[in-house]
Amino acid sequence: MSSPRKVSDSTVRRLSSYLRILRELSSGGTETVSSDRLAELGGLTSAQVRKDLSQFGNFGVRGRGYDVSALAEELTRILGLDREWRTVVVGAGRLGSALTAYPDFSVQGFRILALFDSDPSKHGRRFGEATVLPLEELEEFVRERKVEVAILTTPAAAAQAAADRLVAAGIHGILNFAPTTLDVPDTVHVRVVNLAIELEGLSYAIREDGSRGTGSSGGGPDEE
Amino acid sequence: MSSPRKVSDSTVRRLSSYLRILRELSSGGTETVSSDRLAELGGLTSAQVRKDLSQFGNFGVRGRGYDVSALAEELTRILGLDREWRTVVVGAGRLGSALTAYPDFSVQGFRILALFDSDPSKHGRRFGEATVLPLEELEEFVRERKVEVAILTTPAAAAQAAADRLVAAGIHGILNFAPTTLDVPDTVHVRVVNLAIELEGLSYAIREDGSRGTGSSGGGPDEE
């Protein structure tokens, strides 16, 4: 069953987006939704929506669209959200502790069991059910509690060493917020959240507007 | 000068990534870098690197590669990072205040002038040079201080109303952390950071491994 499921990263992202839309529709009492409407809500073409969803089975009801609850349930299963993922946060600074409180994580089944930090002054602090533990205890905790996912929020300089320890302890996936590239084996999945890259995309786009608006000078919005 | 610059979103992301690598190389004392080495550090092919960079001019020195400082400087300019972007954070919860302290923002020229929140108990709190102000003061502040970028970290239900107010006050770009789609005019640029989507990509990938590893049952890593 694995081969027909080999889908692209961008498809997986769109599936996440469909699921979010379907949940909103469902909580608003909507029972069926057309591919046109799903496409409109997701900012996509309806052909894209139909193509994406057809890879996973036949969810459409001819003339009525998709069954909102059934499709949401199937996407939840496909995305691996019908189960709990044992998760730790490495780096208990502001970002790490903010993420621990981020409601979407627990809603999606990412259960944060502990935070780890090298700073002794942070040890013992509680965030929800999770406590900040010494970094030296990381491997043992990951092994014993069969932790699957780590959210990495250390400074860039400490990230690779932390990743190496997580990999050695058997982690399956890392969500990397540290602004550096991690070198891990192919068997460990890494997702990167680089906030600076998003901001740079924004500044590039705004500056482009400025260039177009002012014609040839290219000086950007500062000249207004 | 704007038409040859119309590059794709994914190119802009790679430019950000090159810039990050070049800065690391520069701080390590490296003066020139080959496209092969840049490609290796960025996890790309060298053909991709050469194609991306050739869109913006001729930075290569034949037989020696790229001049690290000159290329970094040029990418900084292209990405709009050679200037300051007046920025506010809307939503002064944990995520908003964590982002205010995120060092990369100020390094990249995003200067956070203020945070806004509807909760009076948060008003007056200081984060660096920024203070939490009442949400009612948002439009006036954005207009008077010519704020260009807003980082939106409100709950989903409050995000569209906040975006409408930012747009009315003349904002140029929004970095949206609220887990909802924003409806804004085409003239306003929106970048979405959806942490749940990244986590879902991770859980999808790990689950896929589980399916392959255990053969036909598809039960995933829970069965280990």
Short mmCIF file of C-alpha atoms in Angstrom, two decimals:
data_model
loop_
_atom_site.label_atom_id
_atom_site.label_comp_id
_atom_site.label_asym_id
_atom_site.label_seq_id
_atom_site.Cartn_x
_atom_site.Cartn_y
_atom_site.Cartn_z
CA MET A 1 0.00 0.00 0.00
CA SER A 2 2.95 2.32 0.22
CA SER A 3 3.73 2.89 -3.45
CA PRO A 4 0.54 4.67 -4.57
CA ARG A 5 0.92 6.89 -1.53
CA LYS A 6 4.25 8.43 -2.54
CA VAL A 7 3.05 11.99 -2.85
CA SER A 8 4.96 15.25 -3.02
CA ASP A 9 5.69 17.55 -0.16
CA SER A 10 3.47 20.24 -1.63
CA THR A 11 0.58 17.77 -1.91
CA VAL A 12 0.95 16.90 1.77
CA ARG A 13 0.83 20.63 2.56
CA ARG A 14 -2.35 21.01 0.57
CA LEU A 15 -3.89 18.01 2.35
CA SER A 16 -3.16 19.79 5.65
CA SER A 17 -4.86 22.86 4.29
CA TYR A 18 -7.94 20.91 3.11
CA LEU A 19 -8.21 19.30 6.51
CA ARG A 20 -8.17 22.70 8.22
CA ILE A 21 -10.89 24.00 5.90
CA LEU A 22 -13.01 20.88 6.33
CA ARG A 23 -12.82 21.18 10.11
CA GLU A 24 -13.99 24.77 9.93
CA LEU A 25 -16.84 23.78 7.61
CA SER A 26 -17.76 20.89 9.87
CA SER A 27 -17.84 23.05 13.00
CA GLY A 28 -20.10 25.44 11.06
CA GLY A 29 -22.52 22.60 10.35
CA THR A 30 -21.70 22.10 6.66
CA GLU A 31 -22.17 18.47 5.56
CA THR A 32 -21.00 18.47 1.95
CA VAL A 33 -18.65 20.68 -0.02
CA SER A 34 -17.94 20.95 -3.74
CA SER A 35 -14.40 20.87 -5.12
CA ASP A 36 -15.08 24.41 -6.40
CA ARG A 37 -15.83 25.65 -2.90
CA LEU A 38 -12.89 23.78 -1.35
CA ALA A 39 -10.67 25.27 -4.04
CA GLU A 40 -11.98 28.77 -3.39
CA LEU A 41 -11.42 28.48 0.37
CA GLY A 42 -7.92 27.12 -0.18
CA GLY A 43 -6.93 29.56 -2.92
CA LEU A 44 -6.47 26.74 -5.49
CA THR A 45 -8.09 25.54 -8.70
CA SER A 46 -10.82 22.93 -8.40
CA ALA A 47 -8.84 20.71 -10.79
CA GLN A 48 -5.97 20.72 -8.25
CA VAL A 49 -8.32 19.80 -5.43
CA ARG A 50 -9.83 16.90 -7.40
CA LYS A 51 -6.39 15.69 -8.46
CA ASP A 52 -5.02 15.78 -4.91
CA LEU A 53 -7.93 13.99 -3.34
CA SER A 54 -8.31 11.38 -6.07
CA GLN A 55 -4.88 10.00 -5.11
CA PHE A 56 -6.28 8.70 -1.87
CA GLY A 57 -9.61 7.25 -2.92
CA ASN A 58 -12.99 8.29 -4.17
CA PHE A 59 -14.44 10.79 -1.73
CA GLY A 60 -16.72 12.65 -4.10
CA VAL A 61 -20.48 12.15 -4.22
CA ARG A 62 -21.54 12.97 -7.78
CA GLY A 63 -23.58 16.16 -7.96
CA ARG A 64 -23.17 16.88 -4.24
CA GLY A 65 -19.44 17.21 -3.69
CA TYR A 66 -17.48 15.71 -0.82
CA ASP A 67 -18.81 14.45 2.48
CA VAL A 68 -17.13 16.88 4.90
CA SER A 69 -16.84 14.57 7.92
CA ALA A 70 -15.79 11.49 5.98
CA LEU A 71 -13.14 13.39 4.06
CA ALA A 72 -11.84 15.09 7.21
CA GLU A 73 -11.59 11.73 8.93
CA GLU A 74 -9.71 10.19 6.01
CA LEU A 75 -7.28 13.12 5.77
CA THR A 76 -6.70 12.91 9.52
CA ARG A 77 -5.73 9.27 9.10
CA ILE A 78 -3.58 9.89 6.02
CA LEU A 79 -1.67 12.68 7.77
CA GLY A 80 -1.02 10.51 10.80
CA LEU A 81 -3.11 12.70 13.10
CA ASP A 82 -5.37 9.95 14.42
CA ARG A 83 -2.76 9.03 17.00
CA GLU A 84 -0.52 10.65 19.57
CA TRP A 85 3.09 11.59 18.75
CA ARG A 86 5.41 11.60 21.72
CA THR A 87 7.27 14.87 21.45
CA VAL A 88 10.01 16.79 23.27
CA VAL A 89 11.21 20.37 22.90
CA VAL A 90 14.98 20.92 22.95
CA GLY A 91 15.75 24.49 23.97
CA ALA A 92 13.49 26.00 26.62
CA GLY A 93 13.94 29.66 25.72
CA ARG A 94 11.07 31.95 24.81
CA LEU A 95 10.39 30.25 21.51
CA GLY A 96 10.53 26.75 22.98
CA SER A 97 8.18 27.59 25.81
CA ALA A 98 5.83 29.51 23.50
CA LEU A 99 5.63 26.50 21.21
CA THR A 100 4.89 24.23 24.15
CA ALA A 101 1.81 26.36 24.78
CA TYR A 102 0.84 26.53 21.09
CA PRO A 103 -2.64 25.00 21.10
CA ASP A 104 -2.43 23.50 17.62
CA PHE A 105 0.31 21.10 18.68
CA SER A 106 -1.78 19.21 21.22
CA VAL A 107 -4.90 19.42 19.03
CA GLN A 108 -2.95 17.65 16.27
CA GLY A 109 -1.78 14.92 18.62
CA PHE A 110 1.73 16.21 19.31
CA ARG A 111 2.02 15.63 23.02
CA ILE A 112 4.94 17.50 24.51
CA LEU A 113 6.33 15.32 27.29
CA ALA A 114 9.31 17.46 28.36
CA LEU A 115 11.58 20.35 27.46
CA PHE A 116 15.37 20.15 27.66
CA ASP A 117 17.80 22.97 28.26
CA SER A 118 21.45 23.34 29.20
CA ASP A 119 20.70 26.29 31.51
CA PRO A 120 20.27 24.98 35.11
CA SER A 121 18.20 28.04 36.07
CA LYS A 122 15.44 26.77 33.79
CA HIS A 123 15.34 23.22 35.11
CA GLY A 124 12.14 22.29 36.90
CA ARG A 125 9.99 24.97 35.27
CA ARG A 126 6.64 23.59 34.22
CA PHE A 127 4.75 24.30 31.01
CA GLY A 128 1.44 22.45 31.10
CA GLU A 129 2.29 18.81 31.75
CA ALA A 130 5.90 19.25 30.62
CA THR A 131 8.89 20.09 32.82
CA VAL A 132 12.25 21.52 31.77
CA LEU A 133 14.92 18.86 32.29
CA PRO A 134 18.74 18.99 32.05
CA LEU A 135 20.07 18.43 28.55
CA GLU A 136 22.20 15.53 29.86
CA GLU A 137 19.00 13.53 30.39
CA LEU A 138 17.88 13.89 26.76
CA GLU A 139 19.02 10.54 25.32
CA GLU A 140 17.75 8.50 28.23
CA PHE A 141 14.37 10.22 28.15
CA VAL A 142 13.99 9.80 24.38
CA ARG A 143 14.86 6.10 24.63
CA GLU A 144 12.79 5.26 27.67
CA ARG A 145 9.70 7.23 26.68
CA LYS A 146 10.00 6.20 23.02
CA VAL A 147 9.90 9.84 21.94
CA GLU A 148 9.26 10.13 18.20
CA VAL A 149 9.37 13.85 17.44
CA ALA A 150 11.68 16.63 18.67
CA ILE A 151 11.09 20.34 18.25
CA LEU A 152 14.49 21.98 18.10
CA THR A 153 14.70 25.61 19.24
CA THR A 154 18.32 25.85 20.38
CA PRO A 155 20.68 28.55 19.06
CA ALA A 156 22.20 27.64 15.68
CA ALA A 157 25.55 26.72 17.22
CA ALA A 158 24.01 24.07 19.50
CA ALA A 159 21.58 22.57 16.99
CA GLN A 160 23.73 19.94 15.27
CA ALA A 161 25.01 18.51 18.54
CA ALA A 162 21.44 18.28 19.85
CA ALA A 163 20.31 16.65 16.59
CA ASP A 164 23.13 14.10 16.78
CA ARG A 165 22.05 13.12 20.27
CA LEU A 166 18.41 12.86 19.24
CA VAL A 167 19.33 10.69 16.27
CA ALA A 168 21.52 8.44 18.42
CA ALA A 169 18.62 8.04 20.84
CA GLY A 170 16.28 6.95 18.04
CA ILE A 171 14.20 10.02 17.18
CA HIS A 172 12.04 9.70 14.02
CA GLY A 173 11.45 13.34 13.13
CA ILE A 174 12.73 16.81 13.95
CA LEU A 175 10.96 20.14 13.51
CA ASN A 176 13.90 22.52 13.26
CA PHE A 177 13.51 26.17 14.27
CA ALA A 178 17.25 26.69 14.69
CA PRO A 179 18.54 28.84 11.81
CA THR A 180 20.97 26.23 10.53
CA THR A 181 20.96 23.17 8.28
CA LEU A 182 21.03 19.84 10.11
CA ASP A 183 22.99 16.85 8.92
CA VAL A 184 21.00 13.73 9.85
CA PRO A 185 20.58 10.26 8.32
CA ASP A 186 17.90 9.80 5.63
CA THR A 187 15.85 7.75 8.04
CA VAL A 188 15.20 10.82 10.21
CA HIS A 189 12.71 13.34 8.81
CA VAL A 190 13.45 17.01 9.26
CA ARG A 191 11.06 19.91 8.68
CA VAL A 192 12.46 23.39 8.80
CA VAL A 193 10.62 26.44 10.07
CA ASN A 194 12.78 29.38 9.17
CA LEU A 195 11.01 32.52 10.25
CA ALA A 196 13.68 34.72 8.71
CA ILE A 197 13.03 33.17 5.29
CA GLU A 198 9.34 34.04 5.55
CA LEU A 199 10.18 37.61 6.53
CA GLU A 200 12.64 37.87 3.67
CA GLY A 201 10.00 36.69 1.23
CA LEU A 202 7.79 39.46 2.54
CA SER A 203 10.43 42.17 2.31
CA TYR A 204 11.33 41.03 -1.21
CA ALA A 205 7.68 41.27 -2.30
CA ILE A 206 7.11 44.68 -0.70
CA ARG A 207 10.31 46.07 -2.18
CA GLU A 208 9.29 44.77 -5.62
CA ASP A 209 6.05 46.74 -5.29
CA GLY A 210 8.06 49.80 -4.46
CA SER A 211 10.23 49.30 -7.55
CA ARG A 212 7.21 48.95 -9.79
CA GLY A 213 5.35 51.84 -8.21
CA THR A 214 8.13 54.40 -8.45
CA GLY A 215 9.16 53.34 -11.94
CA SER A 216 12.85 53.40 -12.65
CA SER A 217 14.54 54.49 -9.44
CA GLY A 218 14.01 51.22 -7.60
CA GLY A 219 14.42 52.96 -4.28
CA GLY A 220 11.52 51.16 -2.67
CA PRO A 221 8.91 52.28 -0.19
CA ASP A 222 11.34 54.35 1.83
CA GLU A 223 11.03 57.16 -0.66
CA GLU A 224 7.34 57.81 -0.09
CA MET B 1 14.14 47.14 -13.90
CA SER B 2 11.23 45.25 -12.39
CA SER B 3 10.37 42.84 -15.19
CA PRO B 4 13.58 40.73 -15.28
CA ARG B 5 13.29 40.47 -11.49
CA LYS B 6 9.95 38.65 -11.47
CA VAL B 7 11.14 35.47 -9.82
CA SER B 8 9.24 32.63 -8.21
CA ASP B 9 8.53 32.27 -4.55
CA SER B 10 10.75 29.20 -4.33
CA THR B 11 13.63 31.12 -5.91
CA VAL B 12 13.28 33.84 -3.29
CA ARG B 13 13.42 31.15 -0.60
CA ARG B 14 16.60 29.75 -2.08
CA LEU B 15 18.12 33.23 -2.22
CA SER B 16 17.42 33.54 1.51
CA SER B 17 19.11 30.22 2.04
CA TYR B 18 22.18 31.22 -0.02
CA LEU B 19 22.45 34.43 1.96
CA ARG B 20 22.43 32.50 5.23
CA ILE B 21 25.14 30.16 3.98
CA LEU B 22 27.25 33.03 2.64
CA ARG B 23 27.08 34.83 5.99
CA GLU B 24 28.26 31.71 7.78
CA LEU B 25 31.09 31.28 5.29
CA SER B 26 32.01 34.94 5.61
CA SER B 27 32.10 34.83 9.40
CA GLY B 28 34.35 31.76 9.09
CA GLY B 29 36.77 33.76 6.93
CA THR B 30 35.93 32.17 3.55
CA GLU B 31 36.39 34.62 0.65
CA THR B 32 35.23 32.64 -2.38
CA VAL B 33 32.87 29.72 -2.80
CA SER B 34 32.15 27.47 -5.79
CA SER B 35 28.62 26.78 -6.96
CA ASP B 36 29.28 23.13 -6.11
CA ARG B 37 30.06 23.98 -2.51
CA LEU B 38 27.12 26.38 -2.22
CA ALA B 39 24.89 23.66 -3.66
CA GLU B 40 26.23 21.09 -1.21
CA LEU B 41 25.67 23.38 1.79
CA GLY B 42 22.17 24.21 0.61
CA GLY B 43 21.16 20.69 -0.37
CA LEU B 44 20.69 21.65 -4.04
CA THR B 45 22.29 20.90 -7.39
CA SER B 46 25.02 23.26 -8.57
CA ALA B 47 23.03 23.82 -11.79
CA GLN B 48 20.17 25.18 -9.65
CA VAL B 49 22.53 27.50 -7.79
CA ARG B 50 24.02 28.87 -11.02
CA LYS B 51 20.58 29.31 -12.58
CA ASP B 52 19.22 31.15 -9.54
CA LEU B 53 22.14 33.51 -9.20
CA SER B 54 22.50 34.24 -12.93
CA GLN B 55 19.06 35.90 -12.84
CA PHE B 56 20.48 38.75 -10.84
CA GLY B 57 23.79 39.40 -12.52
CA ASN B 58 27.17 37.85 -13.00
CA PHE B 59 28.65 37.08 -9.60
CA GLY B 60 30.92 34.24 -10.59
CA VAL B 61 34.66 34.59 -10.96
CA ARG B 62 35.71 31.96 -13.49
CA GLY B 63 37.77 29.20 -11.93
CA ARG B 64 37.37 30.59 -8.42
CA GLY B 65 33.64 30.64 -7.79
CA TYR B 66 31.69 33.44 -6.18
CA ASP B 67 33.03 36.31 -4.11
CA VAL B 68 31.36 35.60 -0.75
CA SER B 69 31.09 39.18 0.53
CA ALA B 70 30.02 40.72 -2.78
CA LEU B 71 27.36 38.05 -3.34
CA ALA B 72 26.07 38.35 0.24
CA GLU B 73 25.83 42.11 -0.16
CA GLU B 74 23.95 41.80 -3.42
CA LEU B 75 21.51 39.20 -2.03
CA THR B 76 20.95 41.42 1.00
CA ARG B 77 19.97 44.24 -1.32
CA ILE B 78 17.80 42.05 -3.57
CA LEU B 79 15.91 40.66 -0.57
CA GLY B 80 15.26 44.13 0.80
CA LEU B 81 17.37 43.55 3.91
CA ASP B 82 19.63 46.57 3.51
CA ARG B 83 17.04 48.76 5.17
CA GLU B 84 14.80 48.77 8.21
CA TRP B 85 11.20 47.55 8.07
CA ARG B 86 8.89 49.17 10.58
CA THR B 87 7.05 46.26 12.15
CA VAL B 88 4.33 45.65 14.73
CA VAL B 89 3.13 42.45 16.37
CA VAL B 90 -0.64 42.01 16.74
CA GLY B 91 -1.39 39.57 19.54
CA ALA B 92 0.88 39.75 22.57
CA GLY B 93 0.43 36.20 23.80
CA ARG B 94 3.30 33.78 24.28
CA LEU B 95 3.97 33.40 20.58
CA GLY B 96 3.83 37.14 19.91
CA SER B 97 6.20 37.97 22.73
CA ALA B 98 8.53 35.11 21.82
CA LEU B 99 8.72 36.39 18.26
CA THR B 100 9.48 39.88 19.49
CA ALA B 101 12.55 38.45 21.17
CA TYR B 102 13.52 36.29 18.17
CA PRO B 103 16.98 37.59 17.35
CA ASP B 104 16.76 36.96 13.61
CA PHE B 105 14.01 39.54 13.19
CA SER B 106 16.09 42.51 14.26
CA VAL B 107 19.21 41.15 12.54
CA GLN B 108 17.24 41.11 9.28
CA GLY B 109 16.07 44.69 9.76
CA PHE B 110 12.57 44.00 11.05
CA ARG B 111 12.31 46.49 13.86
CA ILE B 112 9.40 45.73 16.14
CA LEU B 113 8.00 49.07 17.27
CA ALA B 114 5.06 47.87 19.34
CA LEU B 115 2.79 44.95 20.19
CA PHE B 116 -1.00 45.21 20.28
CA ASP B 117 -3.43 43.19 22.33
CA SER B 118 -7.07 43.39 23.34
CA ASP B 119 -6.29 42.18 26.88
CA PRO B 120 -5.84 45.23 29.17
CA SER B 121 -3.75 43.21 31.65
CA LYS B 122 -1.02 43.02 29.01
CA HIS B 123 -0.92 46.71 28.19
CA GLY B 124 2.28 48.47 29.15
CA ARG B 125 4.43 45.33 29.25
CA ARG B 126 7.77 45.90 27.59
CA PHE B 127 9.66 43.57 25.27
CA GLY B 128 12.94 45.19 24.32
CA GLU B 129 12.09 48.61 22.90
CA ALA B 130 8.48 47.59 22.20
CA THR B 131 5.52 48.07 24.53
CA VAL B 132 2.14 46.31 24.45
CA LEU B 133 -0.54 48.83 23.44
CA PRO B 134 -4.34 48.60 23.35
CA LEU B 135 -5.72 47.15 20.11
CA GLU B 136 -7.83 50.30 19.63
CA GLU B 137 -4.65 52.26 18.97
CA LEU B 138 -3.55 49.99 16.12
CA GLU B 139 -4.71 52.03 13.09
CA GLU B 140 -3.42 55.32 14.41
CA PHE B 141 -0.04 53.82 15.26
CA VAL B 142 0.32 52.12 11.87
CA ARG B 143 -0.57 55.35 10.07
CA GLU B 144 1.54 57.71 12.15
CA ARG B 145 4.62 55.54 12.37
CA LYS B 146 4.31 54.40 8.74
CA VAL B 147 4.41 50.75 9.82
CA GLU B 148 5.03 48.46 6.85
CA VAL B 149 4.93 44.93 8.24
CA ALA B 150 2.64 43.28 10.78
CA ILE B 151 3.23 39.94 12.46
CA LEU B 152 -0.17 38.48 13.25
CA THR B 153 -0.36 36.05 16.19
CA THR B 154 -3.97 36.47 17.29
CA PRO B 155 -6.32 33.49 17.68
CA ALA B 156 -7.85 32.40 14.36
CA ALA B 157 -11.21 34.01 15.18
CA ALA B 158 -9.65 37.47 15.63
CA ALA B 159 -7.26 37.37 12.69
CA GLN B 160 -9.43 38.62 9.82
CA ALA B 161 -10.69 41.63 11.80
CA ALA B 162 -7.12 42.53 12.74
CA ALA B 163 -6.00 42.12 9.11
CA ASP B 164 -8.86 44.36 7.90
CA ARG B 165 -7.75 47.07 10.29
CA LEU B 166 -4.10 46.74 9.26
CA VAL B 167 -5.05 46.94 5.59
CA ALA B 168 -7.24 50.01 6.17
CA ALA B 169 -4.33 51.67 7.97
CA GLY B 170 -2.00 51.06 5.01
CA ILE B 171 0.08 48.01 5.95
CA HIS B 172 2.23 46.55 3.14
CA GLY B 173 2.83 43.02 4.36
CA ILE B 174 1.55 40.54 6.94
CA LEU B 175 3.33 37.52 8.39
CA ASN B 176 0.41 35.38 9.48
CA PHE B 177 0.82 32.87 12.31
CA ALA B 178 -2.93 32.67 12.99
CA PRO B 179 -4.22 29.31 11.75
CA THR B 180 -6.67 30.78 9.26
CA THR B 181 -6.69 32.12 5.72
CA LEU B 182 -6.75 35.92 5.44
CA ASP B 183 -8.74 37.77 2.81
CA VAL B 184 -6.75 40.90 1.89
CA PRO B 185 -6.35 42.97 -1.31
CA ASP B 186 -3.69 41.90 -3.83
CA THR B 187 -1.62 44.93 -2.92
CA VAL B 188 -0.95 43.54 0.56
CA HIS B 189 1.54 40.66 0.76
CA VAL B 190 0.82 37.82 3.12
CA ARG B 191 3.22 35.09 4.21
CA VAL B 192 1.83 32.22 6.20
CA VAL B 193 3.67 30.36 8.92
CA ASN B 194 1.52 27.41 9.77
CA LEU B 195 3.29 25.36 12.39
CA ALA B 196 0.62 22.68 12.31
CA ILE B 197 1.23 22.12 8.59
CA GLU B 198 4.93 21.52 9.27
CA LEU B 199 4.10 19.06 12.02
CA GLU B 200 1.62 17.30 9.78
CA GLY B 201 4.26 16.96 7.09
CA LEU B 202 6.47 15.34 9.69
CA SER B 203 3.81 12.95 10.98
CA TYR B 204 2.90 12.00 7.40
CA ALA B 205 6.54 11.20 6.62
CA ILE B 206 7.12 9.21 9.80
CA ARG B 207 3.91 7.26 9.32
CA GLU B 208 4.91 6.46 5.74
CA ASP B 209 8.16 4.97 7.07
CA GLY B 210 6.15 2.88 9.47
CA SER B 211 3.97 1.61 6.61
CA ARG B 212 6.97 0.66 4.52
CA GLY B 213 8.83 -0.86 7.44
CA THR B 214 6.07 -3.12 8.67
CA GLY B 215 4.99 -4.15 5.20
CA SER B 216 1.28 -4.52 4.63
CA SER B 217 -0.37 -3.74 7.93
CA GLY B 218 0.13 0.01 7.72
CA GLY B 219 -0.23 0.33 11.46
CA GLY B 220 2.70 2.70 11.76
CA PRO B 221 5.39 3.11 14.38
CA ASP B 222 3.00 2.47 17.25
CA GLU B 223 3.37 -1.24 16.69
CA GLU B 224 7.10 -1.43 17.41
#
